[in-house]
PDB file of C-alpha atoms in Angstrom:
ATOM      1  CA  UNK Q 364     117.234  28.630  87.814  1.00 65.00           C
ATOM      2  CA  UNK Q 365     120.205  29.740  85.733  1.00 66.00           C
ATOM      3  CA  UNK Q 366     121.432  25.469  85.565  1.00 70.00           C
ATOM      4  CA  UNK Q 367     117.994  24.652  84.434  1.00 63.00           C
ATOM      5  CA  UNK Q 368     117.533  27.940  82.205  1.00 61.00           C
ATOM      6  CA  UNK Q 369     120.835  26.809  80.115  1.00 61.00           C
ATOM      7  CA  UNK Q 370     119.863  23.287  80.259  1.00 61.00           C
ATOM      8  CA  UNK Q 371     116.369  24.691  78.389  1.00 68.00           C
ATOM      9  CA  UNK Q 372     118.658  26.243  75.559  1.00 59.00           C
ATOM     10  CA  UNK Q 373     120.649  23.537  75.788  1.00 60.00           C
ATOM     11  CA  UNK Q 374     117.914  21.452  74.669  1.00 58.00           C
ATOM     12  CA  UNK Q 375     116.662  24.099  72.057  1.00 54.00           C
ATOM     13  CA  UNK Q 376     119.756  24.415  70.066  1.00 53.00           C
ATOM     14  CA  UNK Q 377     120.281  20.944  69.491  1.00 58.00           C
ATOM     15  CA  UNK Q 378     116.742  20.461  68.344  1.00 54.00           C
ATOM     16  CA  UNK Q 379     116.911  23.429  66.385  1.00 49.00           C
ATOM     17  CA  UNK Q 380     120.006  21.784  64.681  1.00 44.00           C
ATOM     18  CA  UNK Q 381     118.447  18.052  64.226  1.00 41.00           C
ATOM     19  CA  UNK Q 382     115.831  20.231  62.491  1.00 43.00           C
ATOM     20  CA  UNK Q 383     118.284  21.419  59.925  1.00 44.00           C
ATOM     21  CA  UNK Q 384     119.816  18.667  59.189  1.00 48.00           C
ATOM     22  CA  UNK Q 385     119.992  18.888  54.459  1.00 48.00           C
ATOM     23  CA  UNK Q 386     118.148  16.488  52.579  1.00 56.00           C
ATOM     24  CA  UNK Q 387     120.500  16.662  49.696  1.00 57.00           C
ATOM     25  CA  UNK Q 388     124.559  14.990  50.343  1.00 62.00           C
ATOM     26  CA  UNK Q 389     126.864  16.424  48.056  1.00 61.00           C
ATOM     27  CA  UNK Q 390     127.898  13.221  46.103  1.00 62.00           C
ATOM     28  CA  UNK Q 391     131.776  12.344  45.187  1.00 66.00           C
ATOM     29  CA  UNK Q 392     132.280  11.018  41.238  1.00 69.00           C
ATOM     30  CA  UNK Q 393     135.318   8.714  40.692  1.00 76.00           C
ATOM     31  CA  UNK Q 394     135.241   9.190  36.930  1.00 80.00           C
ATOM     32  CA  UNK Q 395     137.147   6.574  34.838  1.00 85.00           C
ATOM     33  CA  UNK Q 396     139.985   6.949  32.897  1.00 89.00           C
ATOM     34  CA  UNK Q 397     139.730   7.975  28.937  1.00 88.00           C
ATOM     35  CA  UNK Q 398     142.742   7.081  26.639  1.00 88.00           C
ATOM     36  CA  UNK Q 399     143.377   8.880  23.692  1.00 88.00           C
ATOM     37  CA  UNK Q 400     145.954   7.752  20.851  1.00 85.00           C
ATOM     38  CA  UNK Q 401     147.991  11.304  21.035  1.00 89.00           C
ATOM     39  CA  UNK Q 402     151.315  13.060  22.253  1.00 91.00           C
ATOM     40  CA  UNK Q 403     149.516  15.903  23.243  1.00 92.00           C
ATOM     41  CA  UNK Q 404     145.596  17.696  25.059  1.00 93.00           C
ATOM     42  CA  UNK Q 405     144.429  20.600  24.271  1.00 94.00           C
ATOM     43  CA  UNK Q 406     141.057  21.809  26.650  1.00 95.00           C
ATOM     44  CA  UNK Q 407     139.297  25.141  25.729  1.00 95.00           C
ATOM     45  CA  UNK Q 408     135.617  26.694  26.116  1.00 94.00           C
ATOM     46  CA  UNK Q 409     133.899  28.574  23.943  1.00 90.00           C
ATOM     47  CA  UNK Q 410     131.126  30.051  23.778  1.00 74.00           C
ATOM     48  CA  UNK Q 411     130.110  29.688  27.516  1.00 77.00           C
ATOM     49  CA  UNK Q 412     127.460  31.481  29.538  1.00 80.00           C
ATOM     50  CA  UNK Q 413     128.841  33.478  32.849  1.00 86.00           C
ATOM     51  CA  UNK Q 414     127.601  32.177  36.012  1.00 87.00           C
ATOM     52  CA  UNK Q 415     128.852  30.686  39.460  1.00 89.00           C
ATOM     53  CA  UNK Q 416     127.214  27.107  38.417  1.00 90.00           C
ATOM     54  CA  UNK Q 417     129.354  27.867  35.384  1.00 91.00           C
ATOM     55  CA  UNK Q 418     132.374  28.496  37.057  1.00 91.00           C
ATOM     56  CA  UNK Q 419     131.980  25.410  38.997  1.00 90.00           C
ATOM     57  CA  UNK Q 420     131.008  23.543  35.649  1.00 92.00           C
ATOM     58  CA  UNK Q 421     134.907  24.504  34.637  1.00 92.00           C
ATOM     59  CA  UNK Q 422     136.452  23.586  37.463  1.00 92.00           C
ATOM     60  CA  UNK Q 423     134.948  20.477  36.799  1.00 91.00           C
ATOM     61  CA  UNK Q 424     135.441  19.944  33.711  1.00 92.00           C
ATOM     62  CA  UNK Q 425     139.665  20.806  34.228  1.00 93.00           C
ATOM     63  CA  UNK Q 426     139.499  18.374  36.747  1.00 92.00           C
ATOM     64  CA  UNK Q 427     138.356  15.625  34.277  1.00 92.00           C
ATOM     65  CA  UNK Q 428     140.659  16.752  31.749  1.00 93.00           C
ATOM     66  CA  UNK Q 429     143.520  16.712  34.095  1.00 93.00           C
ATOM     67  CA  UNK Q 430     143.338  13.772  36.037  1.00 92.00           C
ATOM     68  CA  UNK Q 431     141.117  11.642  33.919  1.00 91.00           C
ATOM     69  CA  UNK Q 432     141.840  11.875  30.065  1.00 91.00           C
ATOM     70  CA  UNK Q 433     145.251  10.866  28.858  1.00 91.00           C
ATOM     71  CA  UNK Q 434     146.825  10.325  26.203  1.00 90.00           C
ATOM     72  CA  UNK Q 435     148.744   7.517  24.891  1.00 87.00           C
ATOM     73  CA  UNK Q 436     150.715   6.937  21.375  1.00 80.00           C
ATOM     74  CA  UNK Q 437     153.273   8.932  19.516  1.00 82.00           C
ATOM     75  CA  UNK Q 438     151.923  10.981  17.115  1.00 84.00           C
ATOM     76  CA  UNK Q 439     148.656  13.172  17.069  1.00 88.00           C
ATOM     77  CA  UNK Q 440     147.033  15.870  19.161  1.00 92.00           C
ATOM     78  CA  UNK Q 441     143.883  15.470  20.956  1.00 93.00           C
ATOM     79  CA  UNK Q 442     141.579  19.034  21.225  1.00 95.00           C
ATOM     80  CA  UNK Q 443     138.753  18.896  23.596  1.00 94.00           C
ATOM     81  CA  UNK Q 444     136.252  21.575  23.269  1.00 96.00           C
ATOM     82  CA  UNK Q 445     133.976  22.214  25.887  1.00 95.00           C
ATOM     83  CA  UNK Q 446     131.428  24.457  23.020  1.00 94.00           C
ATOM     84  CA  UNK Q 447     128.533  25.014  25.322  1.00 93.00           C
ATOM     85  CA  UNK Q 448     127.287  24.701  29.752  1.00 93.00           C
ATOM     86  CA  UNK Q 449     123.814  25.996  29.659  1.00 93.00           C
ATOM     87  CA  UNK Q 450     122.082  26.736  33.070  1.00 93.00           C
ATOM     88  CA  UNK Q 451     118.584  27.205  33.585  1.00 93.00           C
ATOM     89  CA  UNK Q 452     117.302  27.485  36.974  1.00 92.00           C
ATOM     90  CA  UNK Q 453     113.065  27.834  38.304  1.00 92.00           C
ATOM     91  CA  UNK Q 454     112.957  29.010  41.497  1.00 91.00           C
ATOM     92  CA  UNK Q 455     109.265  29.268  43.055  1.00 89.00           C
ATOM     93  CA  UNK Q 456     107.510  28.783  46.486  1.00 86.00           C
ATOM     94  CA  UNK Q 457     108.614  25.207  47.583  1.00 88.00           C
ATOM     95  CA  UNK Q 458     110.528  23.951  44.211  1.00 93.00           C
ATOM     96  CA  UNK Q 459     113.550  24.157  42.773  1.00 93.00           C
ATOM     97  CA  UNK Q 460     114.939  22.484  39.861  1.00 95.00           C
ATOM     98  CA  UNK Q 461     118.120  22.754  37.965  1.00 95.00           C
ATOM     99  CA  UNK Q 462     118.676  21.761  34.870  1.00 96.00           C
ATOM    100  CA  UNK Q 463     122.170  21.701  33.116  1.00 94.00           C
ATOM    101  CA  UNK Q 464     123.227  21.423  29.009  1.00 95.00           C
ATOM    102  CA  UNK Q 465     126.814  20.166  28.018  1.00 94.00           C
ATOM    103  CA  UNK Q 466     127.979  20.791  24.931  1.00 95.00           C
ATOM    104  CA  UNK Q 467     131.888  18.813  23.979  1.00 95.00           C
ATOM    105  CA  UNK Q 468     133.483  18.179  21.261  1.00 95.00           C
ATOM    106  CA  UNK Q 469     136.758  15.472  21.079  1.00 93.00           C
ATOM    107  CA  UNK Q 470     138.670  16.452  17.957  1.00 93.00           C
ATOM    108  CA  UNK Q 471     141.685  13.180  17.423  1.00 90.00           C
ATOM    109  CA  UNK Q 472     144.384  14.795  14.746  1.00 90.00           C
ATOM    110  CA  UNK Q 473     146.989  13.064  13.101  1.00 84.00           C
ATOM    111  CA  UNK Q 474     149.117  14.985  10.924  1.00 76.00           C
ATOM    112  CA  UNK Q 475     151.006  11.995   9.418  1.00 73.00           C
ATOM    113  CA  UNK Q 476     149.144   9.371   8.707  1.00 71.00           C
ATOM    114  CA  UNK Q 477     146.135  12.376   7.969  1.00 79.00           C
ATOM    115  CA  UNK Q 478     143.337  11.374   9.980  1.00 82.00           C
ATOM    116  CA  UNK Q 479     140.856  14.061  11.773  1.00 88.00           C
ATOM    117  CA  UNK Q 480     138.310  11.602  13.992  1.00 88.00           C
ATOM    118  CA  UNK Q 481     135.666  14.276  15.680  1.00 91.00           C
ATOM    119  CA  UNK Q 482     133.536  13.471  18.731  1.00 89.00           C
ATOM    120  CA  UNK Q 483     130.073  15.657  19.219  1.00 94.00           C
ATOM    121  CA  UNK Q 484     128.818  14.673  23.016  1.00 94.00           C
ATOM    122  CA  UNK Q 485     126.296  16.379  24.610  1.00 94.00           C
ATOM    123  CA  UNK Q 486     124.428  15.996  28.021  1.00 94.00           C
ATOM    124  CA  UNK Q 487     121.012  17.072  29.511  1.00 95.00           C
ATOM    125  CA  UNK Q 488     120.585  15.918  33.176  1.00 95.00           C
ATOM    126  CA  UNK Q 489     118.082  18.081  35.568  1.00 93.00           C
ATOM    127  CA  UNK Q 490     116.869  17.321  39.190  1.00 93.00           C
ATOM    128  CA  UNK Q 491     114.337  19.071  41.192  1.00 92.00           C
ATOM    129  CA  UNK Q 492     113.309  19.963  45.154  1.00 92.00           C
ATOM    130  CA  UNK Q 493     109.691  20.444  46.033  1.00 90.00           C
ATOM    131  CA  UNK Q 494     108.851  21.476  50.354  1.00 88.00           C
ATOM    132  CA  UNK Q 495     111.093  23.310  52.297  1.00 86.00           C
ATOM    133  CA  UNK Q 496     114.890  23.376  51.518  1.00 85.00           C
ATOM    134  CA  UNK Q 497     118.011  25.649  52.418  1.00 86.00           C
ATOM    135  CA  UNK Q 498     120.400  27.317  50.162  1.00 85.00           C
ATOM    136  CA  UNK Q 499     122.757  24.818  50.949  1.00 88.00           C
ATOM    137  CA  UNK Q 500     120.635  21.954  49.569  1.00 89.00           C
ATOM    138  CA  UNK Q 501     120.192  23.514  45.978  1.00 89.00           C
ATOM    139  CA  UNK Q 502     124.327  24.388  46.055  1.00 90.00           C
ATOM    140  CA  UNK Q 503     124.781  20.569  46.672  1.00 91.00           C
ATOM    141  CA  UNK Q 504     121.604  19.827  44.279  1.00 92.00           C
ATOM    142  CA  UNK Q 505     123.647  22.063  41.504  1.00 92.00           C
ATOM    143  CA  UNK Q 506     127.322  20.511  41.786  1.00 91.00           C
ATOM    144  CA  UNK Q 507     125.482  17.235  42.359  1.00 92.00           C
ATOM    145  CA  UNK Q 508     123.983  17.521  39.124  1.00 93.00           C
ATOM    146  CA  UNK Q 509     126.671  19.260  37.071  1.00 93.00           C
ATOM    147  CA  UNK Q 510     129.045  16.217  38.051  1.00 92.00           C
ATOM    148  CA  UNK Q 511     126.866  13.788  37.356  1.00 92.00           C
ATOM    149  CA  UNK Q 512     126.359  15.520  33.373  1.00 93.00           C
ATOM    150  CA  UNK Q 513     130.362  15.123  33.389  1.00 92.00           C
ATOM    151  CA  UNK Q 514     129.844  11.611  34.402  1.00 92.00           C
ATOM    152  CA  UNK Q 515     127.646  10.842  31.379  1.00 92.00           C
ATOM    153  CA  UNK Q 516     129.874  12.247  29.319  1.00 92.00           C
ATOM    154  CA  UNK Q 517     132.887  10.266  30.828  1.00 91.00           C
ATOM    155  CA  UNK Q 518     130.515   7.258  30.206  1.00 90.00           C
ATOM    156  CA  UNK Q 519     130.276   7.703  26.548  1.00 90.00           C
ATOM    157  CA  UNK Q 520     133.935   8.349  26.212  1.00 87.00           C
ATOM    158  CA  UNK Q 521     134.742   5.407  27.562  1.00 82.00           C
ATOM    159  CA  UNK Q 522     132.629   3.498  25.272  1.00 74.00           C
ATOM    160  CA  UNK Q 523     133.849   4.846  21.828  1.00 70.00           C
TER     161      UNK Q 523
END
């Protein structure tokens, strides 16, 4: 009898595990390198909201800045200012929406040539979940939308 009970509990646990499978998988995005004609680069954040998603966004922006924004020049400076990170979340019964609006300014200065270029880029991305979903699904959706927003900015900068 104990063997049958263990077998039934095992089958029940396996069945529950299969039904709790996540719908939203975390994506990994590889960014293209963006090269600027400058010697140094600087990153700063201004006018930023607070919250866990904003901190995740800041971390992803820092990683992108450190790994994919390259300087290849003999003079000049690049200053990247993240002017806004606005997060909007709506959670109702069986509905979740995550929206992010990121604003970034790229300022290239060359004191010797008395040149100054400013690029202002905004990205708005959103995603929805309907039906039953887990907390992990919402977290993965949030991270994917943040990554897609940064990818959009990366593509816009690459095209300049």
